[in-house]
mmCIF file of N, CA and C in Angstrom:
data_model
loop_
_atom_site.group_PDB
_atom_site.id
_atom_site.type_symbol
_atom_site.label_atom_id
_atom_site.label_comp_id
_atom_site.label_asym_id
_atom_site.label_seq_id
_atom_site.Cartn_x
_atom_site.Cartn_y
_atom_site.Cartn_z
ATOM 1 N N MET Y 1 -135.309 20.525 -12.152
ATOM 2 C CA MET Y 1 -133.881 20.110 -11.712
ATOM 3 C C MET Y 1 -134.070 18.643 -12.976
ATOM 4 N N GLU Y 2 -132.372 19.540 -13.104
ATOM 5 C CA GLU Y 2 -131.654 18.448 -14.415
ATOM 6 C C GLU Y 2 -131.278 17.480 -13.440
ATOM 7 N N ASN Y 3 -131.466 16.427 -14.725
ATOM 8 C CA ASN Y 3 -130.887 14.823 -14.215
ATOM 9 C C ASN Y 3 -129.528 14.810 -14.867
ATOM 10 N N LYS Y 4 -128.990 14.462 -13.520
ATOM 11 C CA LYS Y 4 -127.155 13.913 -13.828
ATOM 12 C C LYS Y 4 -126.991 13.417 -14.890
ATOM 13 N N GLN Y 5 -127.687 12.690 -15.152
ATOM 14 C CA GLN Y 5 -127.171 11.321 -16.273
ATOM 15 C C GLN Y 5 -127.495 12.057 -17.599
ATOM 16 N N ASP Y 6 -127.962 13.742 -17.713
ATOM 17 C CA ASP Y 6 -128.155 14.331 -19.376
ATOM 18 C C ASP Y 6 -126.801 14.520 -19.580
ATOM 19 N N ASN Y 7 -125.471 14.559 -18.785
ATOM 20 C CA ASN Y 7 -124.558 14.842 -18.916
ATOM 21 C C ASN Y 7 -123.552 14.121 -19.601
ATOM 22 N N ARG Y 8 -123.996 12.620 -19.307
ATOM 23 C CA ARG Y 8 -123.429 11.792 -19.394
ATOM 24 C C ARG Y 8 -123.265 11.439 -20.851
ATOM 25 N N LYS Y 9 -121.794 10.653 -21.464
ATOM 26 C CA LYS Y 9 -121.828 10.099 -23.115
ATOM 27 C C LYS Y 9 -122.719 8.711 -22.886
ATOM 28 N N PHE Y 10 -123.769 8.895 -23.673
ATOM 29 C CA PHE Y 10 -124.319 7.453 -23.723
ATOM 30 C C PHE Y 10 -124.247 6.785 -25.193
ATOM 31 N N VAL Y 11 -124.321 5.228 -25.118
ATOM 32 C CA VAL Y 11 -123.897 4.520 -26.508
ATOM 33 C C VAL Y 11 -124.563 4.053 -26.737
ATOM 34 N N ALA Y 12 -124.754 3.808 -28.040
ATOM 35 C CA ALA Y 12 -126.284 2.510 -28.302
ATOM 36 C C ALA Y 12 -125.797 0.952 -28.582
ATOM 37 N N PHE Y 13 -126.573 0.073 -28.330
ATOM 38 C CA PHE Y 13 -125.884 -1.226 -28.016
ATOM 39 C C PHE Y 13 -126.913 -1.836 -28.547
ATOM 40 N N THR Y 14 -126.875 -2.894 -29.077
ATOM 41 C CA THR Y 14 -127.997 -3.511 -30.566
ATOM 42 C C THR Y 14 -127.983 -5.152 -30.105
ATOM 43 N N HIS Y 15 -128.741 -5.208 -29.701
ATOM 44 C CA HIS Y 15 -129.304 -6.933 -29.361
ATOM 45 C C HIS Y 15 -129.997 -7.922 -30.918
ATOM 46 N N SER Y 16 -129.529 -8.536 -31.461
ATOM 47 C CA SER Y 16 -130.319 -9.218 -32.639
ATOM 48 C C SER Y 16 -130.630 -10.137 -31.891
ATOM 49 N N PHE Y 17 -131.543 -11.163 -32.222
ATOM 50 C CA PHE Y 17 -132.148 -12.373 -31.880
ATOM 51 C C PHE Y 17 -133.014 -12.988 -32.578
ATOM 52 N N ASP Y 18 -133.506 -14.264 -32.932
ATOM 53 C CA ASP Y 18 -134.622 -14.940 -33.500
ATOM 54 C C ASP Y 18 -135.693 -15.264 -32.411
ATOM 55 N N ASP Y 19 -136.873 -14.882 -32.406
ATOM 56 C CA ASP Y 19 -137.774 -15.228 -31.285
ATOM 57 C C ASP Y 19 -138.847 -16.659 -31.886
ATOM 58 N N PRO Y 20 -138.876 -17.794 -31.409
ATOM 59 C CA PRO Y 20 -138.975 -18.625 -32.624
ATOM 60 C C PRO Y 20 -140.429 -18.751 -32.099
ATOM 61 N N TRP Y 21 -141.324 -17.996 -30.986
ATOM 62 C CA TRP Y 21 -142.075 -18.168 -30.799
ATOM 63 C C TRP Y 21 -143.222 -17.184 -31.189
ATOM 64 N N ALA Y 22 -142.738 -16.314 -31.821
ATOM 65 C CA ALA Y 22 -143.242 -14.947 -32.213
ATOM 66 C C ALA Y 22 -143.487 -15.298 -34.028
ATOM 67 N N GLY Y 23 -143.591 -16.542 -34.901
ATOM 68 C CA GLY Y 23 -143.609 -16.484 -36.208
ATOM 69 C C GLY Y 23 -144.845 -17.103 -36.327
ATOM 70 N N GLU Y 24 -145.304 -17.297 -37.533
ATOM 71 C CA GLU Y 24 -146.760 -17.422 -37.706
ATOM 72 C C GLU Y 24 -146.490 -18.832 -37.652
ATOM 73 N N SER Y 25 -145.867 -19.488 -37.825
ATOM 74 C CA SER Y 25 -145.646 -21.420 -37.901
ATOM 75 C C SER Y 25 -144.665 -21.642 -36.724
ATOM 76 N N ALA Y 26 -144.741 -23.089 -36.047
ATOM 77 C CA ALA Y 26 -143.507 -23.438 -35.515
ATOM 78 C C ALA Y 26 -142.429 -23.281 -36.368
ATOM 79 N N ASP Y 27 -142.273 -23.279 -37.596
ATOM 80 C CA ASP Y 27 -141.359 -23.395 -38.030
ATOM 81 C C ASP Y 27 -140.435 -21.825 -38.358
ATOM 82 N N GLU Y 28 -141.253 -20.641 -38.152
ATOM 83 C CA GLU Y 28 -140.725 -19.540 -38.924
ATOM 84 C C GLU Y 28 -140.463 -18.504 -37.419
ATOM 85 N N ALA Y 29 -139.346 -18.680 -36.995
ATOM 86 C CA ALA Y 29 -138.832 -17.258 -35.898
ATOM 87 C C ALA Y 29 -138.937 -15.917 -36.566
ATOM 88 N N GLN Y 30 -139.019 -14.979 -35.438
ATOM 89 C CA GLN Y 30 -139.540 -13.579 -35.825
ATOM 90 C C GLN Y 30 -138.026 -13.077 -35.791
ATOM 91 N N SER Y 31 -137.754 -12.418 -36.755
ATOM 92 C CA SER Y 31 -136.234 -11.537 -36.166
ATOM 93 C C SER Y 31 -136.412 -10.469 -35.339
ATOM 94 N N VAL Y 32 -135.936 -10.460 -34.003
ATOM 95 C CA VAL Y 32 -135.777 -8.894 -33.159
ATOM 96 C C VAL Y 32 -134.630 -8.623 -33.073
ATOM 97 N N SER Y 33 -134.833 -7.263 -33.074
ATOM 98 C CA SER Y 33 -133.224 -6.238 -32.850
ATOM 99 C C SER Y 33 -133.786 -5.148 -32.509
ATOM 100 N N LEU Y 34 -132.763 -4.975 -30.972
ATOM 101 C CA LEU Y 34 -133.476 -4.316 -30.252
ATOM 102 C C LEU Y 34 -132.006 -3.439 -29.669
ATOM 103 N N THR Y 35 -132.406 -1.958 -29.737
ATOM 104 C CA THR Y 35 -131.145 -0.993 -29.616
ATOM 105 C C THR Y 35 -131.881 -0.324 -28.402
ATOM 106 N N PHE Y 36 -130.949 0.277 -27.460
ATOM 107 C CA PHE Y 36 -131.206 0.859 -26.351
ATOM 108 C C PHE Y 36 -129.582 2.025 -26.218
ATOM 109 N N ARG Y 37 -129.820 2.747 -25.314
ATOM 110 C CA ARG Y 37 -128.426 3.983 -25.187
ATOM 111 C C ARG Y 37 -128.005 3.670 -23.647
ATOM 112 N N PHE Y 38 -126.520 3.337 -23.502
ATOM 113 C CA PHE Y 38 -126.052 2.913 -22.585
ATOM 114 C C PHE Y 38 -125.371 4.243 -22.048
ATOM 115 N N ALA Y 39 -125.573 4.811 -20.845
ATOM 116 C CA ALA Y 39 -123.654 5.148 -20.514
ATOM 117 C C ALA Y 39 -123.290 4.212 -19.757
ATOM 118 N N LYS Y 40 -121.758 4.849 -19.922
ATOM 119 C CA LYS Y 40 -120.745 3.489 -19.155
ATOM 120 C C LYS Y 40 -120.729 4.055 -17.196
ATOM 121 N N PRO Y 41 -121.025 2.678 -17.095
ATOM 122 C CA PRO Y 41 -121.480 2.411 -14.945
ATOM 123 C C PRO Y 41 -119.673 2.519 -14.534
ATOM 124 N N GLY Y 42 -119.759 3.651 -13.184
ATOM 125 C CA GLY Y 42 -118.919 3.737 -12.408
ATOM 126 C C GLY Y 42 -118.188 2.910 -11.953
ATOM 127 N N LYS Y 43 -117.550 3.166 -10.589
ATOM 128 C CA LYS Y 43 -117.238 2.223 -10.266
ATOM 129 C C LYS Y 43 -117.603 1.403 -8.987
ATOM 130 N N THR Y 44 -119.170 2.485 -8.374
ATOM 131 C CA THR Y 44 -119.662 2.182 -7.609
ATOM 132 C C THR Y 44 -121.217 0.818 -8.261
ATOM 133 N N GLN Y 45 -121.198 1.195 -9.259
ATOM 134 C CA GLN Y 45 -122.170 0.411 -10.299
ATOM 135 C C GLN Y 45 -121.675 -0.959 -10.267
ATOM 136 N N ILE Y 46 -120.776 -0.682 -10.731
ATOM 137 C CA ILE Y 46 -120.058 -1.886 -11.075
ATOM 138 C C ILE Y 46 -119.699 -3.206 -9.644
ATOM 139 N N GLN Y 47 -119.137 -2.238 -8.664
ATOM 140 C CA GLN Y 47 -119.365 -3.139 -7.111
ATOM 141 C C GLN Y 47 -120.896 -3.453 -7.081
ATOM 142 N N ARG Y 48 -121.842 -2.731 -6.999
ATOM 143 C CA ARG Y 48 -122.771 -2.937 -6.486
ATOM 144 C C ARG Y 48 -123.438 -4.371 -7.232
ATOM 145 N N LEU Y 49 -123.241 -4.136 -8.819
ATOM 146 C CA LEU Y 49 -123.154 -5.289 -9.615
ATOM 147 C C LEU Y 49 -122.641 -7.142 -8.986
ATOM 148 N N GLN Y 50 -121.139 -7.210 -8.774
ATOM 149 C CA GLN Y 50 -120.520 -7.711 -7.826
ATOM 150 C C GLN Y 50 -121.019 -8.226 -7.063
ATOM 151 N N ASP Y 51 -121.706 -7.484 -6.395
ATOM 152 C CA ASP Y 51 -121.816 -7.601 -4.554
ATOM 153 C C ASP Y 51 -123.496 -8.503 -4.840
ATOM 154 N N LYS Y 52 -124.040 -8.126 -5.744
ATOM 155 C CA LYS Y 52 -125.248 -8.810 -5.388
ATOM 156 C C LYS Y 52 -125.439 -9.945 -7.074
ATOM 157 N N ALA Y 53 -124.750 -10.509 -7.657
ATOM 158 C CA ALA Y 53 -124.753 -11.027 -8.790
ATOM 159 C C ALA Y 53 -124.614 -12.278 -8.468
ATOM 160 N N ALA Y 54 -124.068 -12.464 -7.338
ATOM 161 C CA ALA Y 54 -124.163 -14.440 -6.704
ATOM 162 C C ALA Y 54 -125.375 -14.666 -6.164
ATOM 163 N N LYS Y 55 -126.359 -13.936 -5.549
ATOM 164 C CA LYS Y 55 -127.200 -14.022 -4.678
ATOM 165 C C LYS Y 55 -128.286 -13.891 -6.498
ATOM 166 N N ASN Y 56 -128.431 -13.017 -6.852
ATOM 167 C CA ASN Y 56 -129.409 -12.691 -8.180
ATOM 168 C C ASN Y 56 -128.873 -12.268 -9.065
ATOM 169 N N PRO Y 57 -128.192 -12.630 -10.249
ATOM 170 C CA PRO Y 57 -127.710 -11.991 -11.088
ATOM 171 C C PRO Y 57 -128.452 -11.524 -12.389
ATOM 172 N N VAL Y 58 -129.587 -11.893 -12.626
ATOM 173 C CA VAL Y 58 -130.686 -11.060 -13.048
ATOM 174 C C VAL Y 58 -131.368 -9.809 -12.514
ATOM 175 N N GLN Y 59 -131.533 -9.675 -11.294
ATOM 176 C CA GLN Y 59 -131.462 -8.693 -10.703
ATOM 177 C C GLN Y 59 -130.733 -7.763 -10.516
ATOM 178 N N ALA Y 60 -129.168 -8.113 -10.291
ATOM 179 C CA ALA Y 60 -128.460 -7.658 -10.300
ATOM 180 C C ALA Y 60 -128.073 -6.849 -11.866
ATOM 181 N N ALA Y 61 -128.228 -7.342 -13.150
ATOM 182 C CA ALA Y 61 -127.929 -6.603 -13.810
ATOM 183 C C ALA Y 61 -129.183 -6.091 -14.769
ATOM 184 N N LYS Y 62 -130.517 -6.407 -14.415
ATOM 185 C CA LYS Y 62 -131.638 -5.391 -14.013
ATOM 186 C C LYS Y 62 -131.267 -3.924 -13.132
ATOM 187 N N ASN Y 63 -130.791 -4.194 -12.356
ATOM 188 C CA ASN Y 63 -130.477 -2.910 -11.577
ATOM 189 C C ASN Y 63 -129.522 -1.838 -12.234
ATOM 190 N N LEU Y 64 -128.133 -2.988 -12.609
ATOM 191 C CA LEU Y 64 -126.533 -1.903 -13.488
ATOM 192 C C LEU Y 64 -127.631 -1.080 -14.734
ATOM 193 N N LEU Y 65 -128.596 -2.203 -15.305
ATOM 194 C CA LEU Y 65 -129.005 -1.530 -16.808
ATOM 195 C C LEU Y 65 -130.121 -0.173 -16.258
ATOM 196 N N LEU Y 66 -130.572 -0.519 -15.367
ATOM 197 C CA LEU Y 66 -131.778 0.599 -14.775
ATOM 198 C C LEU Y 66 -130.957 1.847 -14.225
ATOM 199 N N ASP Y 67 -129.705 1.910 -13.965
ATOM 200 C CA ASP Y 67 -128.934 2.828 -13.783
ATOM 201 C C ASP Y 67 -128.224 3.550 -14.492
ATOM 202 N N VAL Y 68 -127.830 3.006 -15.619
ATOM 203 C CA VAL Y 68 -127.313 3.616 -16.647
ATOM 204 C C VAL Y 68 -128.321 3.404 -18.024
ATOM 205 N N ILE Y 69 -128.886 3.329 -18.366
ATOM 206 C CA ILE Y 69 -129.684 3.490 -19.452
ATOM 207 C C ILE Y 69 -130.480 4.545 -19.902
ATOM 208 N N HIS Y 70 -130.084 5.154 -20.912
ATOM 209 C CA HIS Y 70 -130.744 6.666 -21.618
ATOM 210 C C HIS Y 70 -131.935 7.331 -20.968
ATOM 211 N N PRO Y 71 -132.593 8.455 -20.583
ATOM 212 C CA PRO Y 71 -133.359 8.228 -19.517
ATOM 213 C C PRO Y 71 -134.963 8.145 -20.733
ATOM 214 N N ASP Y 72 -134.315 8.299 -21.964
ATOM 215 C CA ASP Y 72 -135.700 8.267 -23.144
ATOM 216 C C ASP Y 72 -135.580 6.868 -23.295
ATOM 217 N N ASP Y 73 -134.872 6.040 -23.100
ATOM 218 C CA ASP Y 73 -135.507 4.628 -23.456
ATOM 219 C C ASP Y 73 -135.384 3.485 -22.316
ATOM 220 N N ARG Y 74 -135.734 4.140 -20.815
ATOM 221 C CA ARG Y 74 -135.966 3.730 -20.029
ATOM 222 C C ARG Y 74 -137.340 3.047 -19.889
ATOM 223 N N GLU Y 75 -138.702 3.191 -20.599
ATOM 224 C CA GLU Y 75 -139.665 2.953 -20.619
ATOM 225 C C GLU Y 75 -139.870 2.064 -21.666
ATOM 226 N N ALA Y 76 -139.266 2.233 -22.655
ATOM 227 C CA ALA Y 76 -138.949 1.110 -23.417
ATOM 228 C C ALA Y 76 -138.412 -0.091 -23.253
ATOM 229 N N PHE Y 77 -137.331 0.527 -22.727
ATOM 230 C CA PHE Y 77 -136.364 -1.234 -21.965
ATOM 231 C C PHE Y 77 -137.408 -2.108 -21.133
ATOM 232 N N THR Y 78 -137.963 -0.877 -20.583
ATOM 233 C CA THR Y 78 -138.398 -1.904 -19.525
ATOM 234 C C THR Y 78 -139.616 -2.631 -20.053
ATOM 235 N N ALA Y 79 -140.621 -2.118 -20.567
ATOM 236 C CA ALA Y 79 -141.561 -3.119 -21.782
ATOM 237 C C ALA Y 79 -141.280 -4.281 -22.540
ATOM 238 N N LYS Y 80 -139.940 -4.069 -22.946
ATOM 239 C CA LYS Y 80 -139.317 -5.067 -23.840
ATOM 240 C C LYS Y 80 -138.515 -6.111 -23.003
ATOM 241 N N LEU Y 81 -138.113 -6.267 -21.294
ATOM 242 C CA LEU Y 81 -137.949 -6.402 -20.436
ATOM 243 C C LEU Y 81 -138.819 -7.657 -20.113
ATOM 244 N N GLU Y 82 -139.929 -7.244 -20.328
ATOM 245 C CA GLU Y 82 -141.356 -8.342 -19.656
ATOM 246 C C GLU Y 82 -141.857 -9.324 -20.812
ATOM 247 N N ASP Y 83 -141.361 -9.033 -22.263
ATOM 248 C CA ASP Y 83 -141.317 -9.857 -23.621
ATOM 249 C C ASP Y 83 -140.210 -10.718 -23.771
ATOM 250 N N TYR Y 84 -138.960 -10.010 -23.013
ATOM 251 C CA TYR Y 84 -138.063 -10.842 -23.819
ATOM 252 C C TYR Y 84 -136.913 -10.812 -22.082
ATOM 253 N N PRO Y 85 -137.357 -11.475 -20.990
ATOM 254 C CA PRO Y 85 -136.140 -11.294 -19.763
ATOM 255 C C PRO Y 85 -134.662 -10.783 -20.116
ATOM 256 N N GLY Y 86 -134.741 -12.342 -20.920
ATOM 257 C CA GLY Y 86 -133.077 -12.686 -21.049
ATOM 258 C C GLY Y 86 -132.676 -11.861 -21.573
ATOM 259 N N ILE Y 87 -133.099 -10.538 -21.976
ATOM 260 C CA ILE Y 87 -131.679 -8.694 -22.669
ATOM 261 C C ILE Y 87 -131.289 -8.890 -21.459
ATOM 262 N N ALA Y 88 -131.844 -8.955 -20.186
ATOM 263 C CA ALA Y 88 -130.815 -8.009 -19.043
ATOM 264 C C ALA Y 88 -129.786 -8.863 -18.738
ATOM 265 N N THR Y 89 -129.797 -9.887 -19.577
ATOM 266 C CA THR Y 89 -128.007 -10.523 -19.104
ATOM 267 C C THR Y 89 -127.643 -10.272 -20.268
ATOM 268 N N SER Y 90 -127.754 -9.927 -21.491
ATOM 269 C CA SER Y 90 -127.304 -9.550 -22.587
ATOM 270 C C SER Y 90 -126.690 -8.683 -23.179
ATOM 271 N N PHE Y 91 -127.724 -7.204 -22.409
ATOM 272 C CA PHE Y 91 -127.261 -6.186 -22.454
ATOM 273 C C PHE Y 91 -126.485 -5.860 -20.949
ATOM 274 N N ALA Y 92 -126.096 -6.331 -20.090
ATOM 275 C CA ALA Y 92 -125.148 -6.040 -19.297
ATOM 276 C C ALA Y 92 -124.092 -6.877 -19.579
ATOM 277 N N SER Y 93 -124.144 -8.134 -19.789
ATOM 278 C CA SER Y 93 -122.932 -8.624 -20.393
ATOM 279 C C SER Y 93 -122.556 -7.830 -21.365
ATOM 280 N N ALA Y 94 -122.647 -7.814 -22.117
ATOM 281 C CA ALA Y 94 -121.962 -5.995 -23.092
ATOM 282 C C ALA Y 94 -121.429 -4.548 -22.497
ATOM 283 N N ILE Y 95 -122.814 -4.578 -21.468
ATOM 284 C CA ILE Y 95 -121.605 -3.132 -21.007
ATOM 285 C C ILE Y 95 -120.766 -3.449 -19.798
ATOM 286 N N ILE Y 96 -120.889 -4.189 -19.115
ATOM 287 C CA ILE Y 96 -119.538 -4.793 -18.516
ATOM 288 C C ILE Y 96 -118.389 -5.278 -19.095
ATOM 289 N N LYS Y 97 -118.159 -6.091 -19.923
ATOM 290 C CA LYS Y 97 -117.420 -6.113 -21.428
ATOM 291 C C LYS Y 97 -116.620 -5.445 -21.391
ATOM 292 N N GLY Y 98 -117.615 -4.133 -21.924
ATOM 293 C CA GLY Y 98 -117.123 -2.663 -22.343
ATOM 294 C C GLY Y 98 -116.030 -1.798 -21.148
ATOM 295 N N VAL Y 99 -116.137 -2.341 -20.475
ATOM 296 C CA VAL Y 99 -115.568 -1.621 -18.968
ATOM 297 C C VAL Y 99 -114.430 -2.532 -18.310
ATOM 298 N N GLY Y 100 -114.188 -3.969 -19.397
ATOM 299 C CA GLY Y 100 -113.252 -4.694 -18.523
ATOM 300 C C GLY Y 100 -113.037 -5.755 -18.345
ATOM 301 N N ILE Y 101 -114.764 -6.202 -17.694
ATOM 302 C CA ILE Y 101 -114.557 -7.456 -17.367
ATOM 303 C C ILE Y 101 -115.162 -8.704 -18.582
ATOM 304 N N SER Y 102 -114.207 -9.544 -18.108
ATOM 305 C CA SER Y 102 -114.167 -10.277 -19.180
ATOM 306 C C SER Y 102 -114.019 -11.701 -18.471
ATOM 307 N N ALA Y 103 -114.643 -12.961 -18.578
ATOM 308 C CA ALA Y 103 -114.279 -14.317 -18.076
ATOM 309 C C ALA Y 103 -112.869 -15.202 -19.032
ATOM 310 N N GLU Y 104 -112.516 -14.284 -20.180
ATOM 311 C CA GLU Y 104 -111.976 -14.781 -21.380
ATOM 312 C C GLU Y 104 -110.057 -14.180 -21.226
ATOM 313 N N LEU Y 105 -109.901 -13.845 -20.022
ATOM 314 C CA LEU Y 105 -108.411 -13.270 -19.984
ATOM 315 C C LEU Y 105 -107.580 -14.474 -20.079
ATOM 316 N N GLY Y 106 -106.748 -14.373 -20.914
ATOM 317 C CA GLY Y 106 -105.561 -14.940 -21.162
ATOM 318 C C GLY Y 106 -106.675 -16.324 -21.863
ATOM 319 N N ASN Y 107 -107.411 -16.448 -22.387
ATOM 320 C CA ASN Y 107 -107.602 -17.569 -23.340
ATOM 321 C C ASN Y 107 -107.631 -17.066 -25.026
#
């Protein structure tokens, strides 16, 4: 059975940051760069995100990302979520900004 997402266009999103806990000493931070491919979310996925975000924003972000991530990136992404739970919010924010959702309208 073919995965319906195989025909979708996936775009790479990269998030880079410093992990102050991963360095050799307290003064050294390790640079982290993560790249995963995501498809454009549909209306139903955005609506589900908006409906659930008020109650549990992190879980809503994870659900959206797991719906639209490239199947080949899913396992690595899930593993990185264990190390860096904040990446769910970061990647979800970039994706929803890409479909026109922004708090910066008019600013």
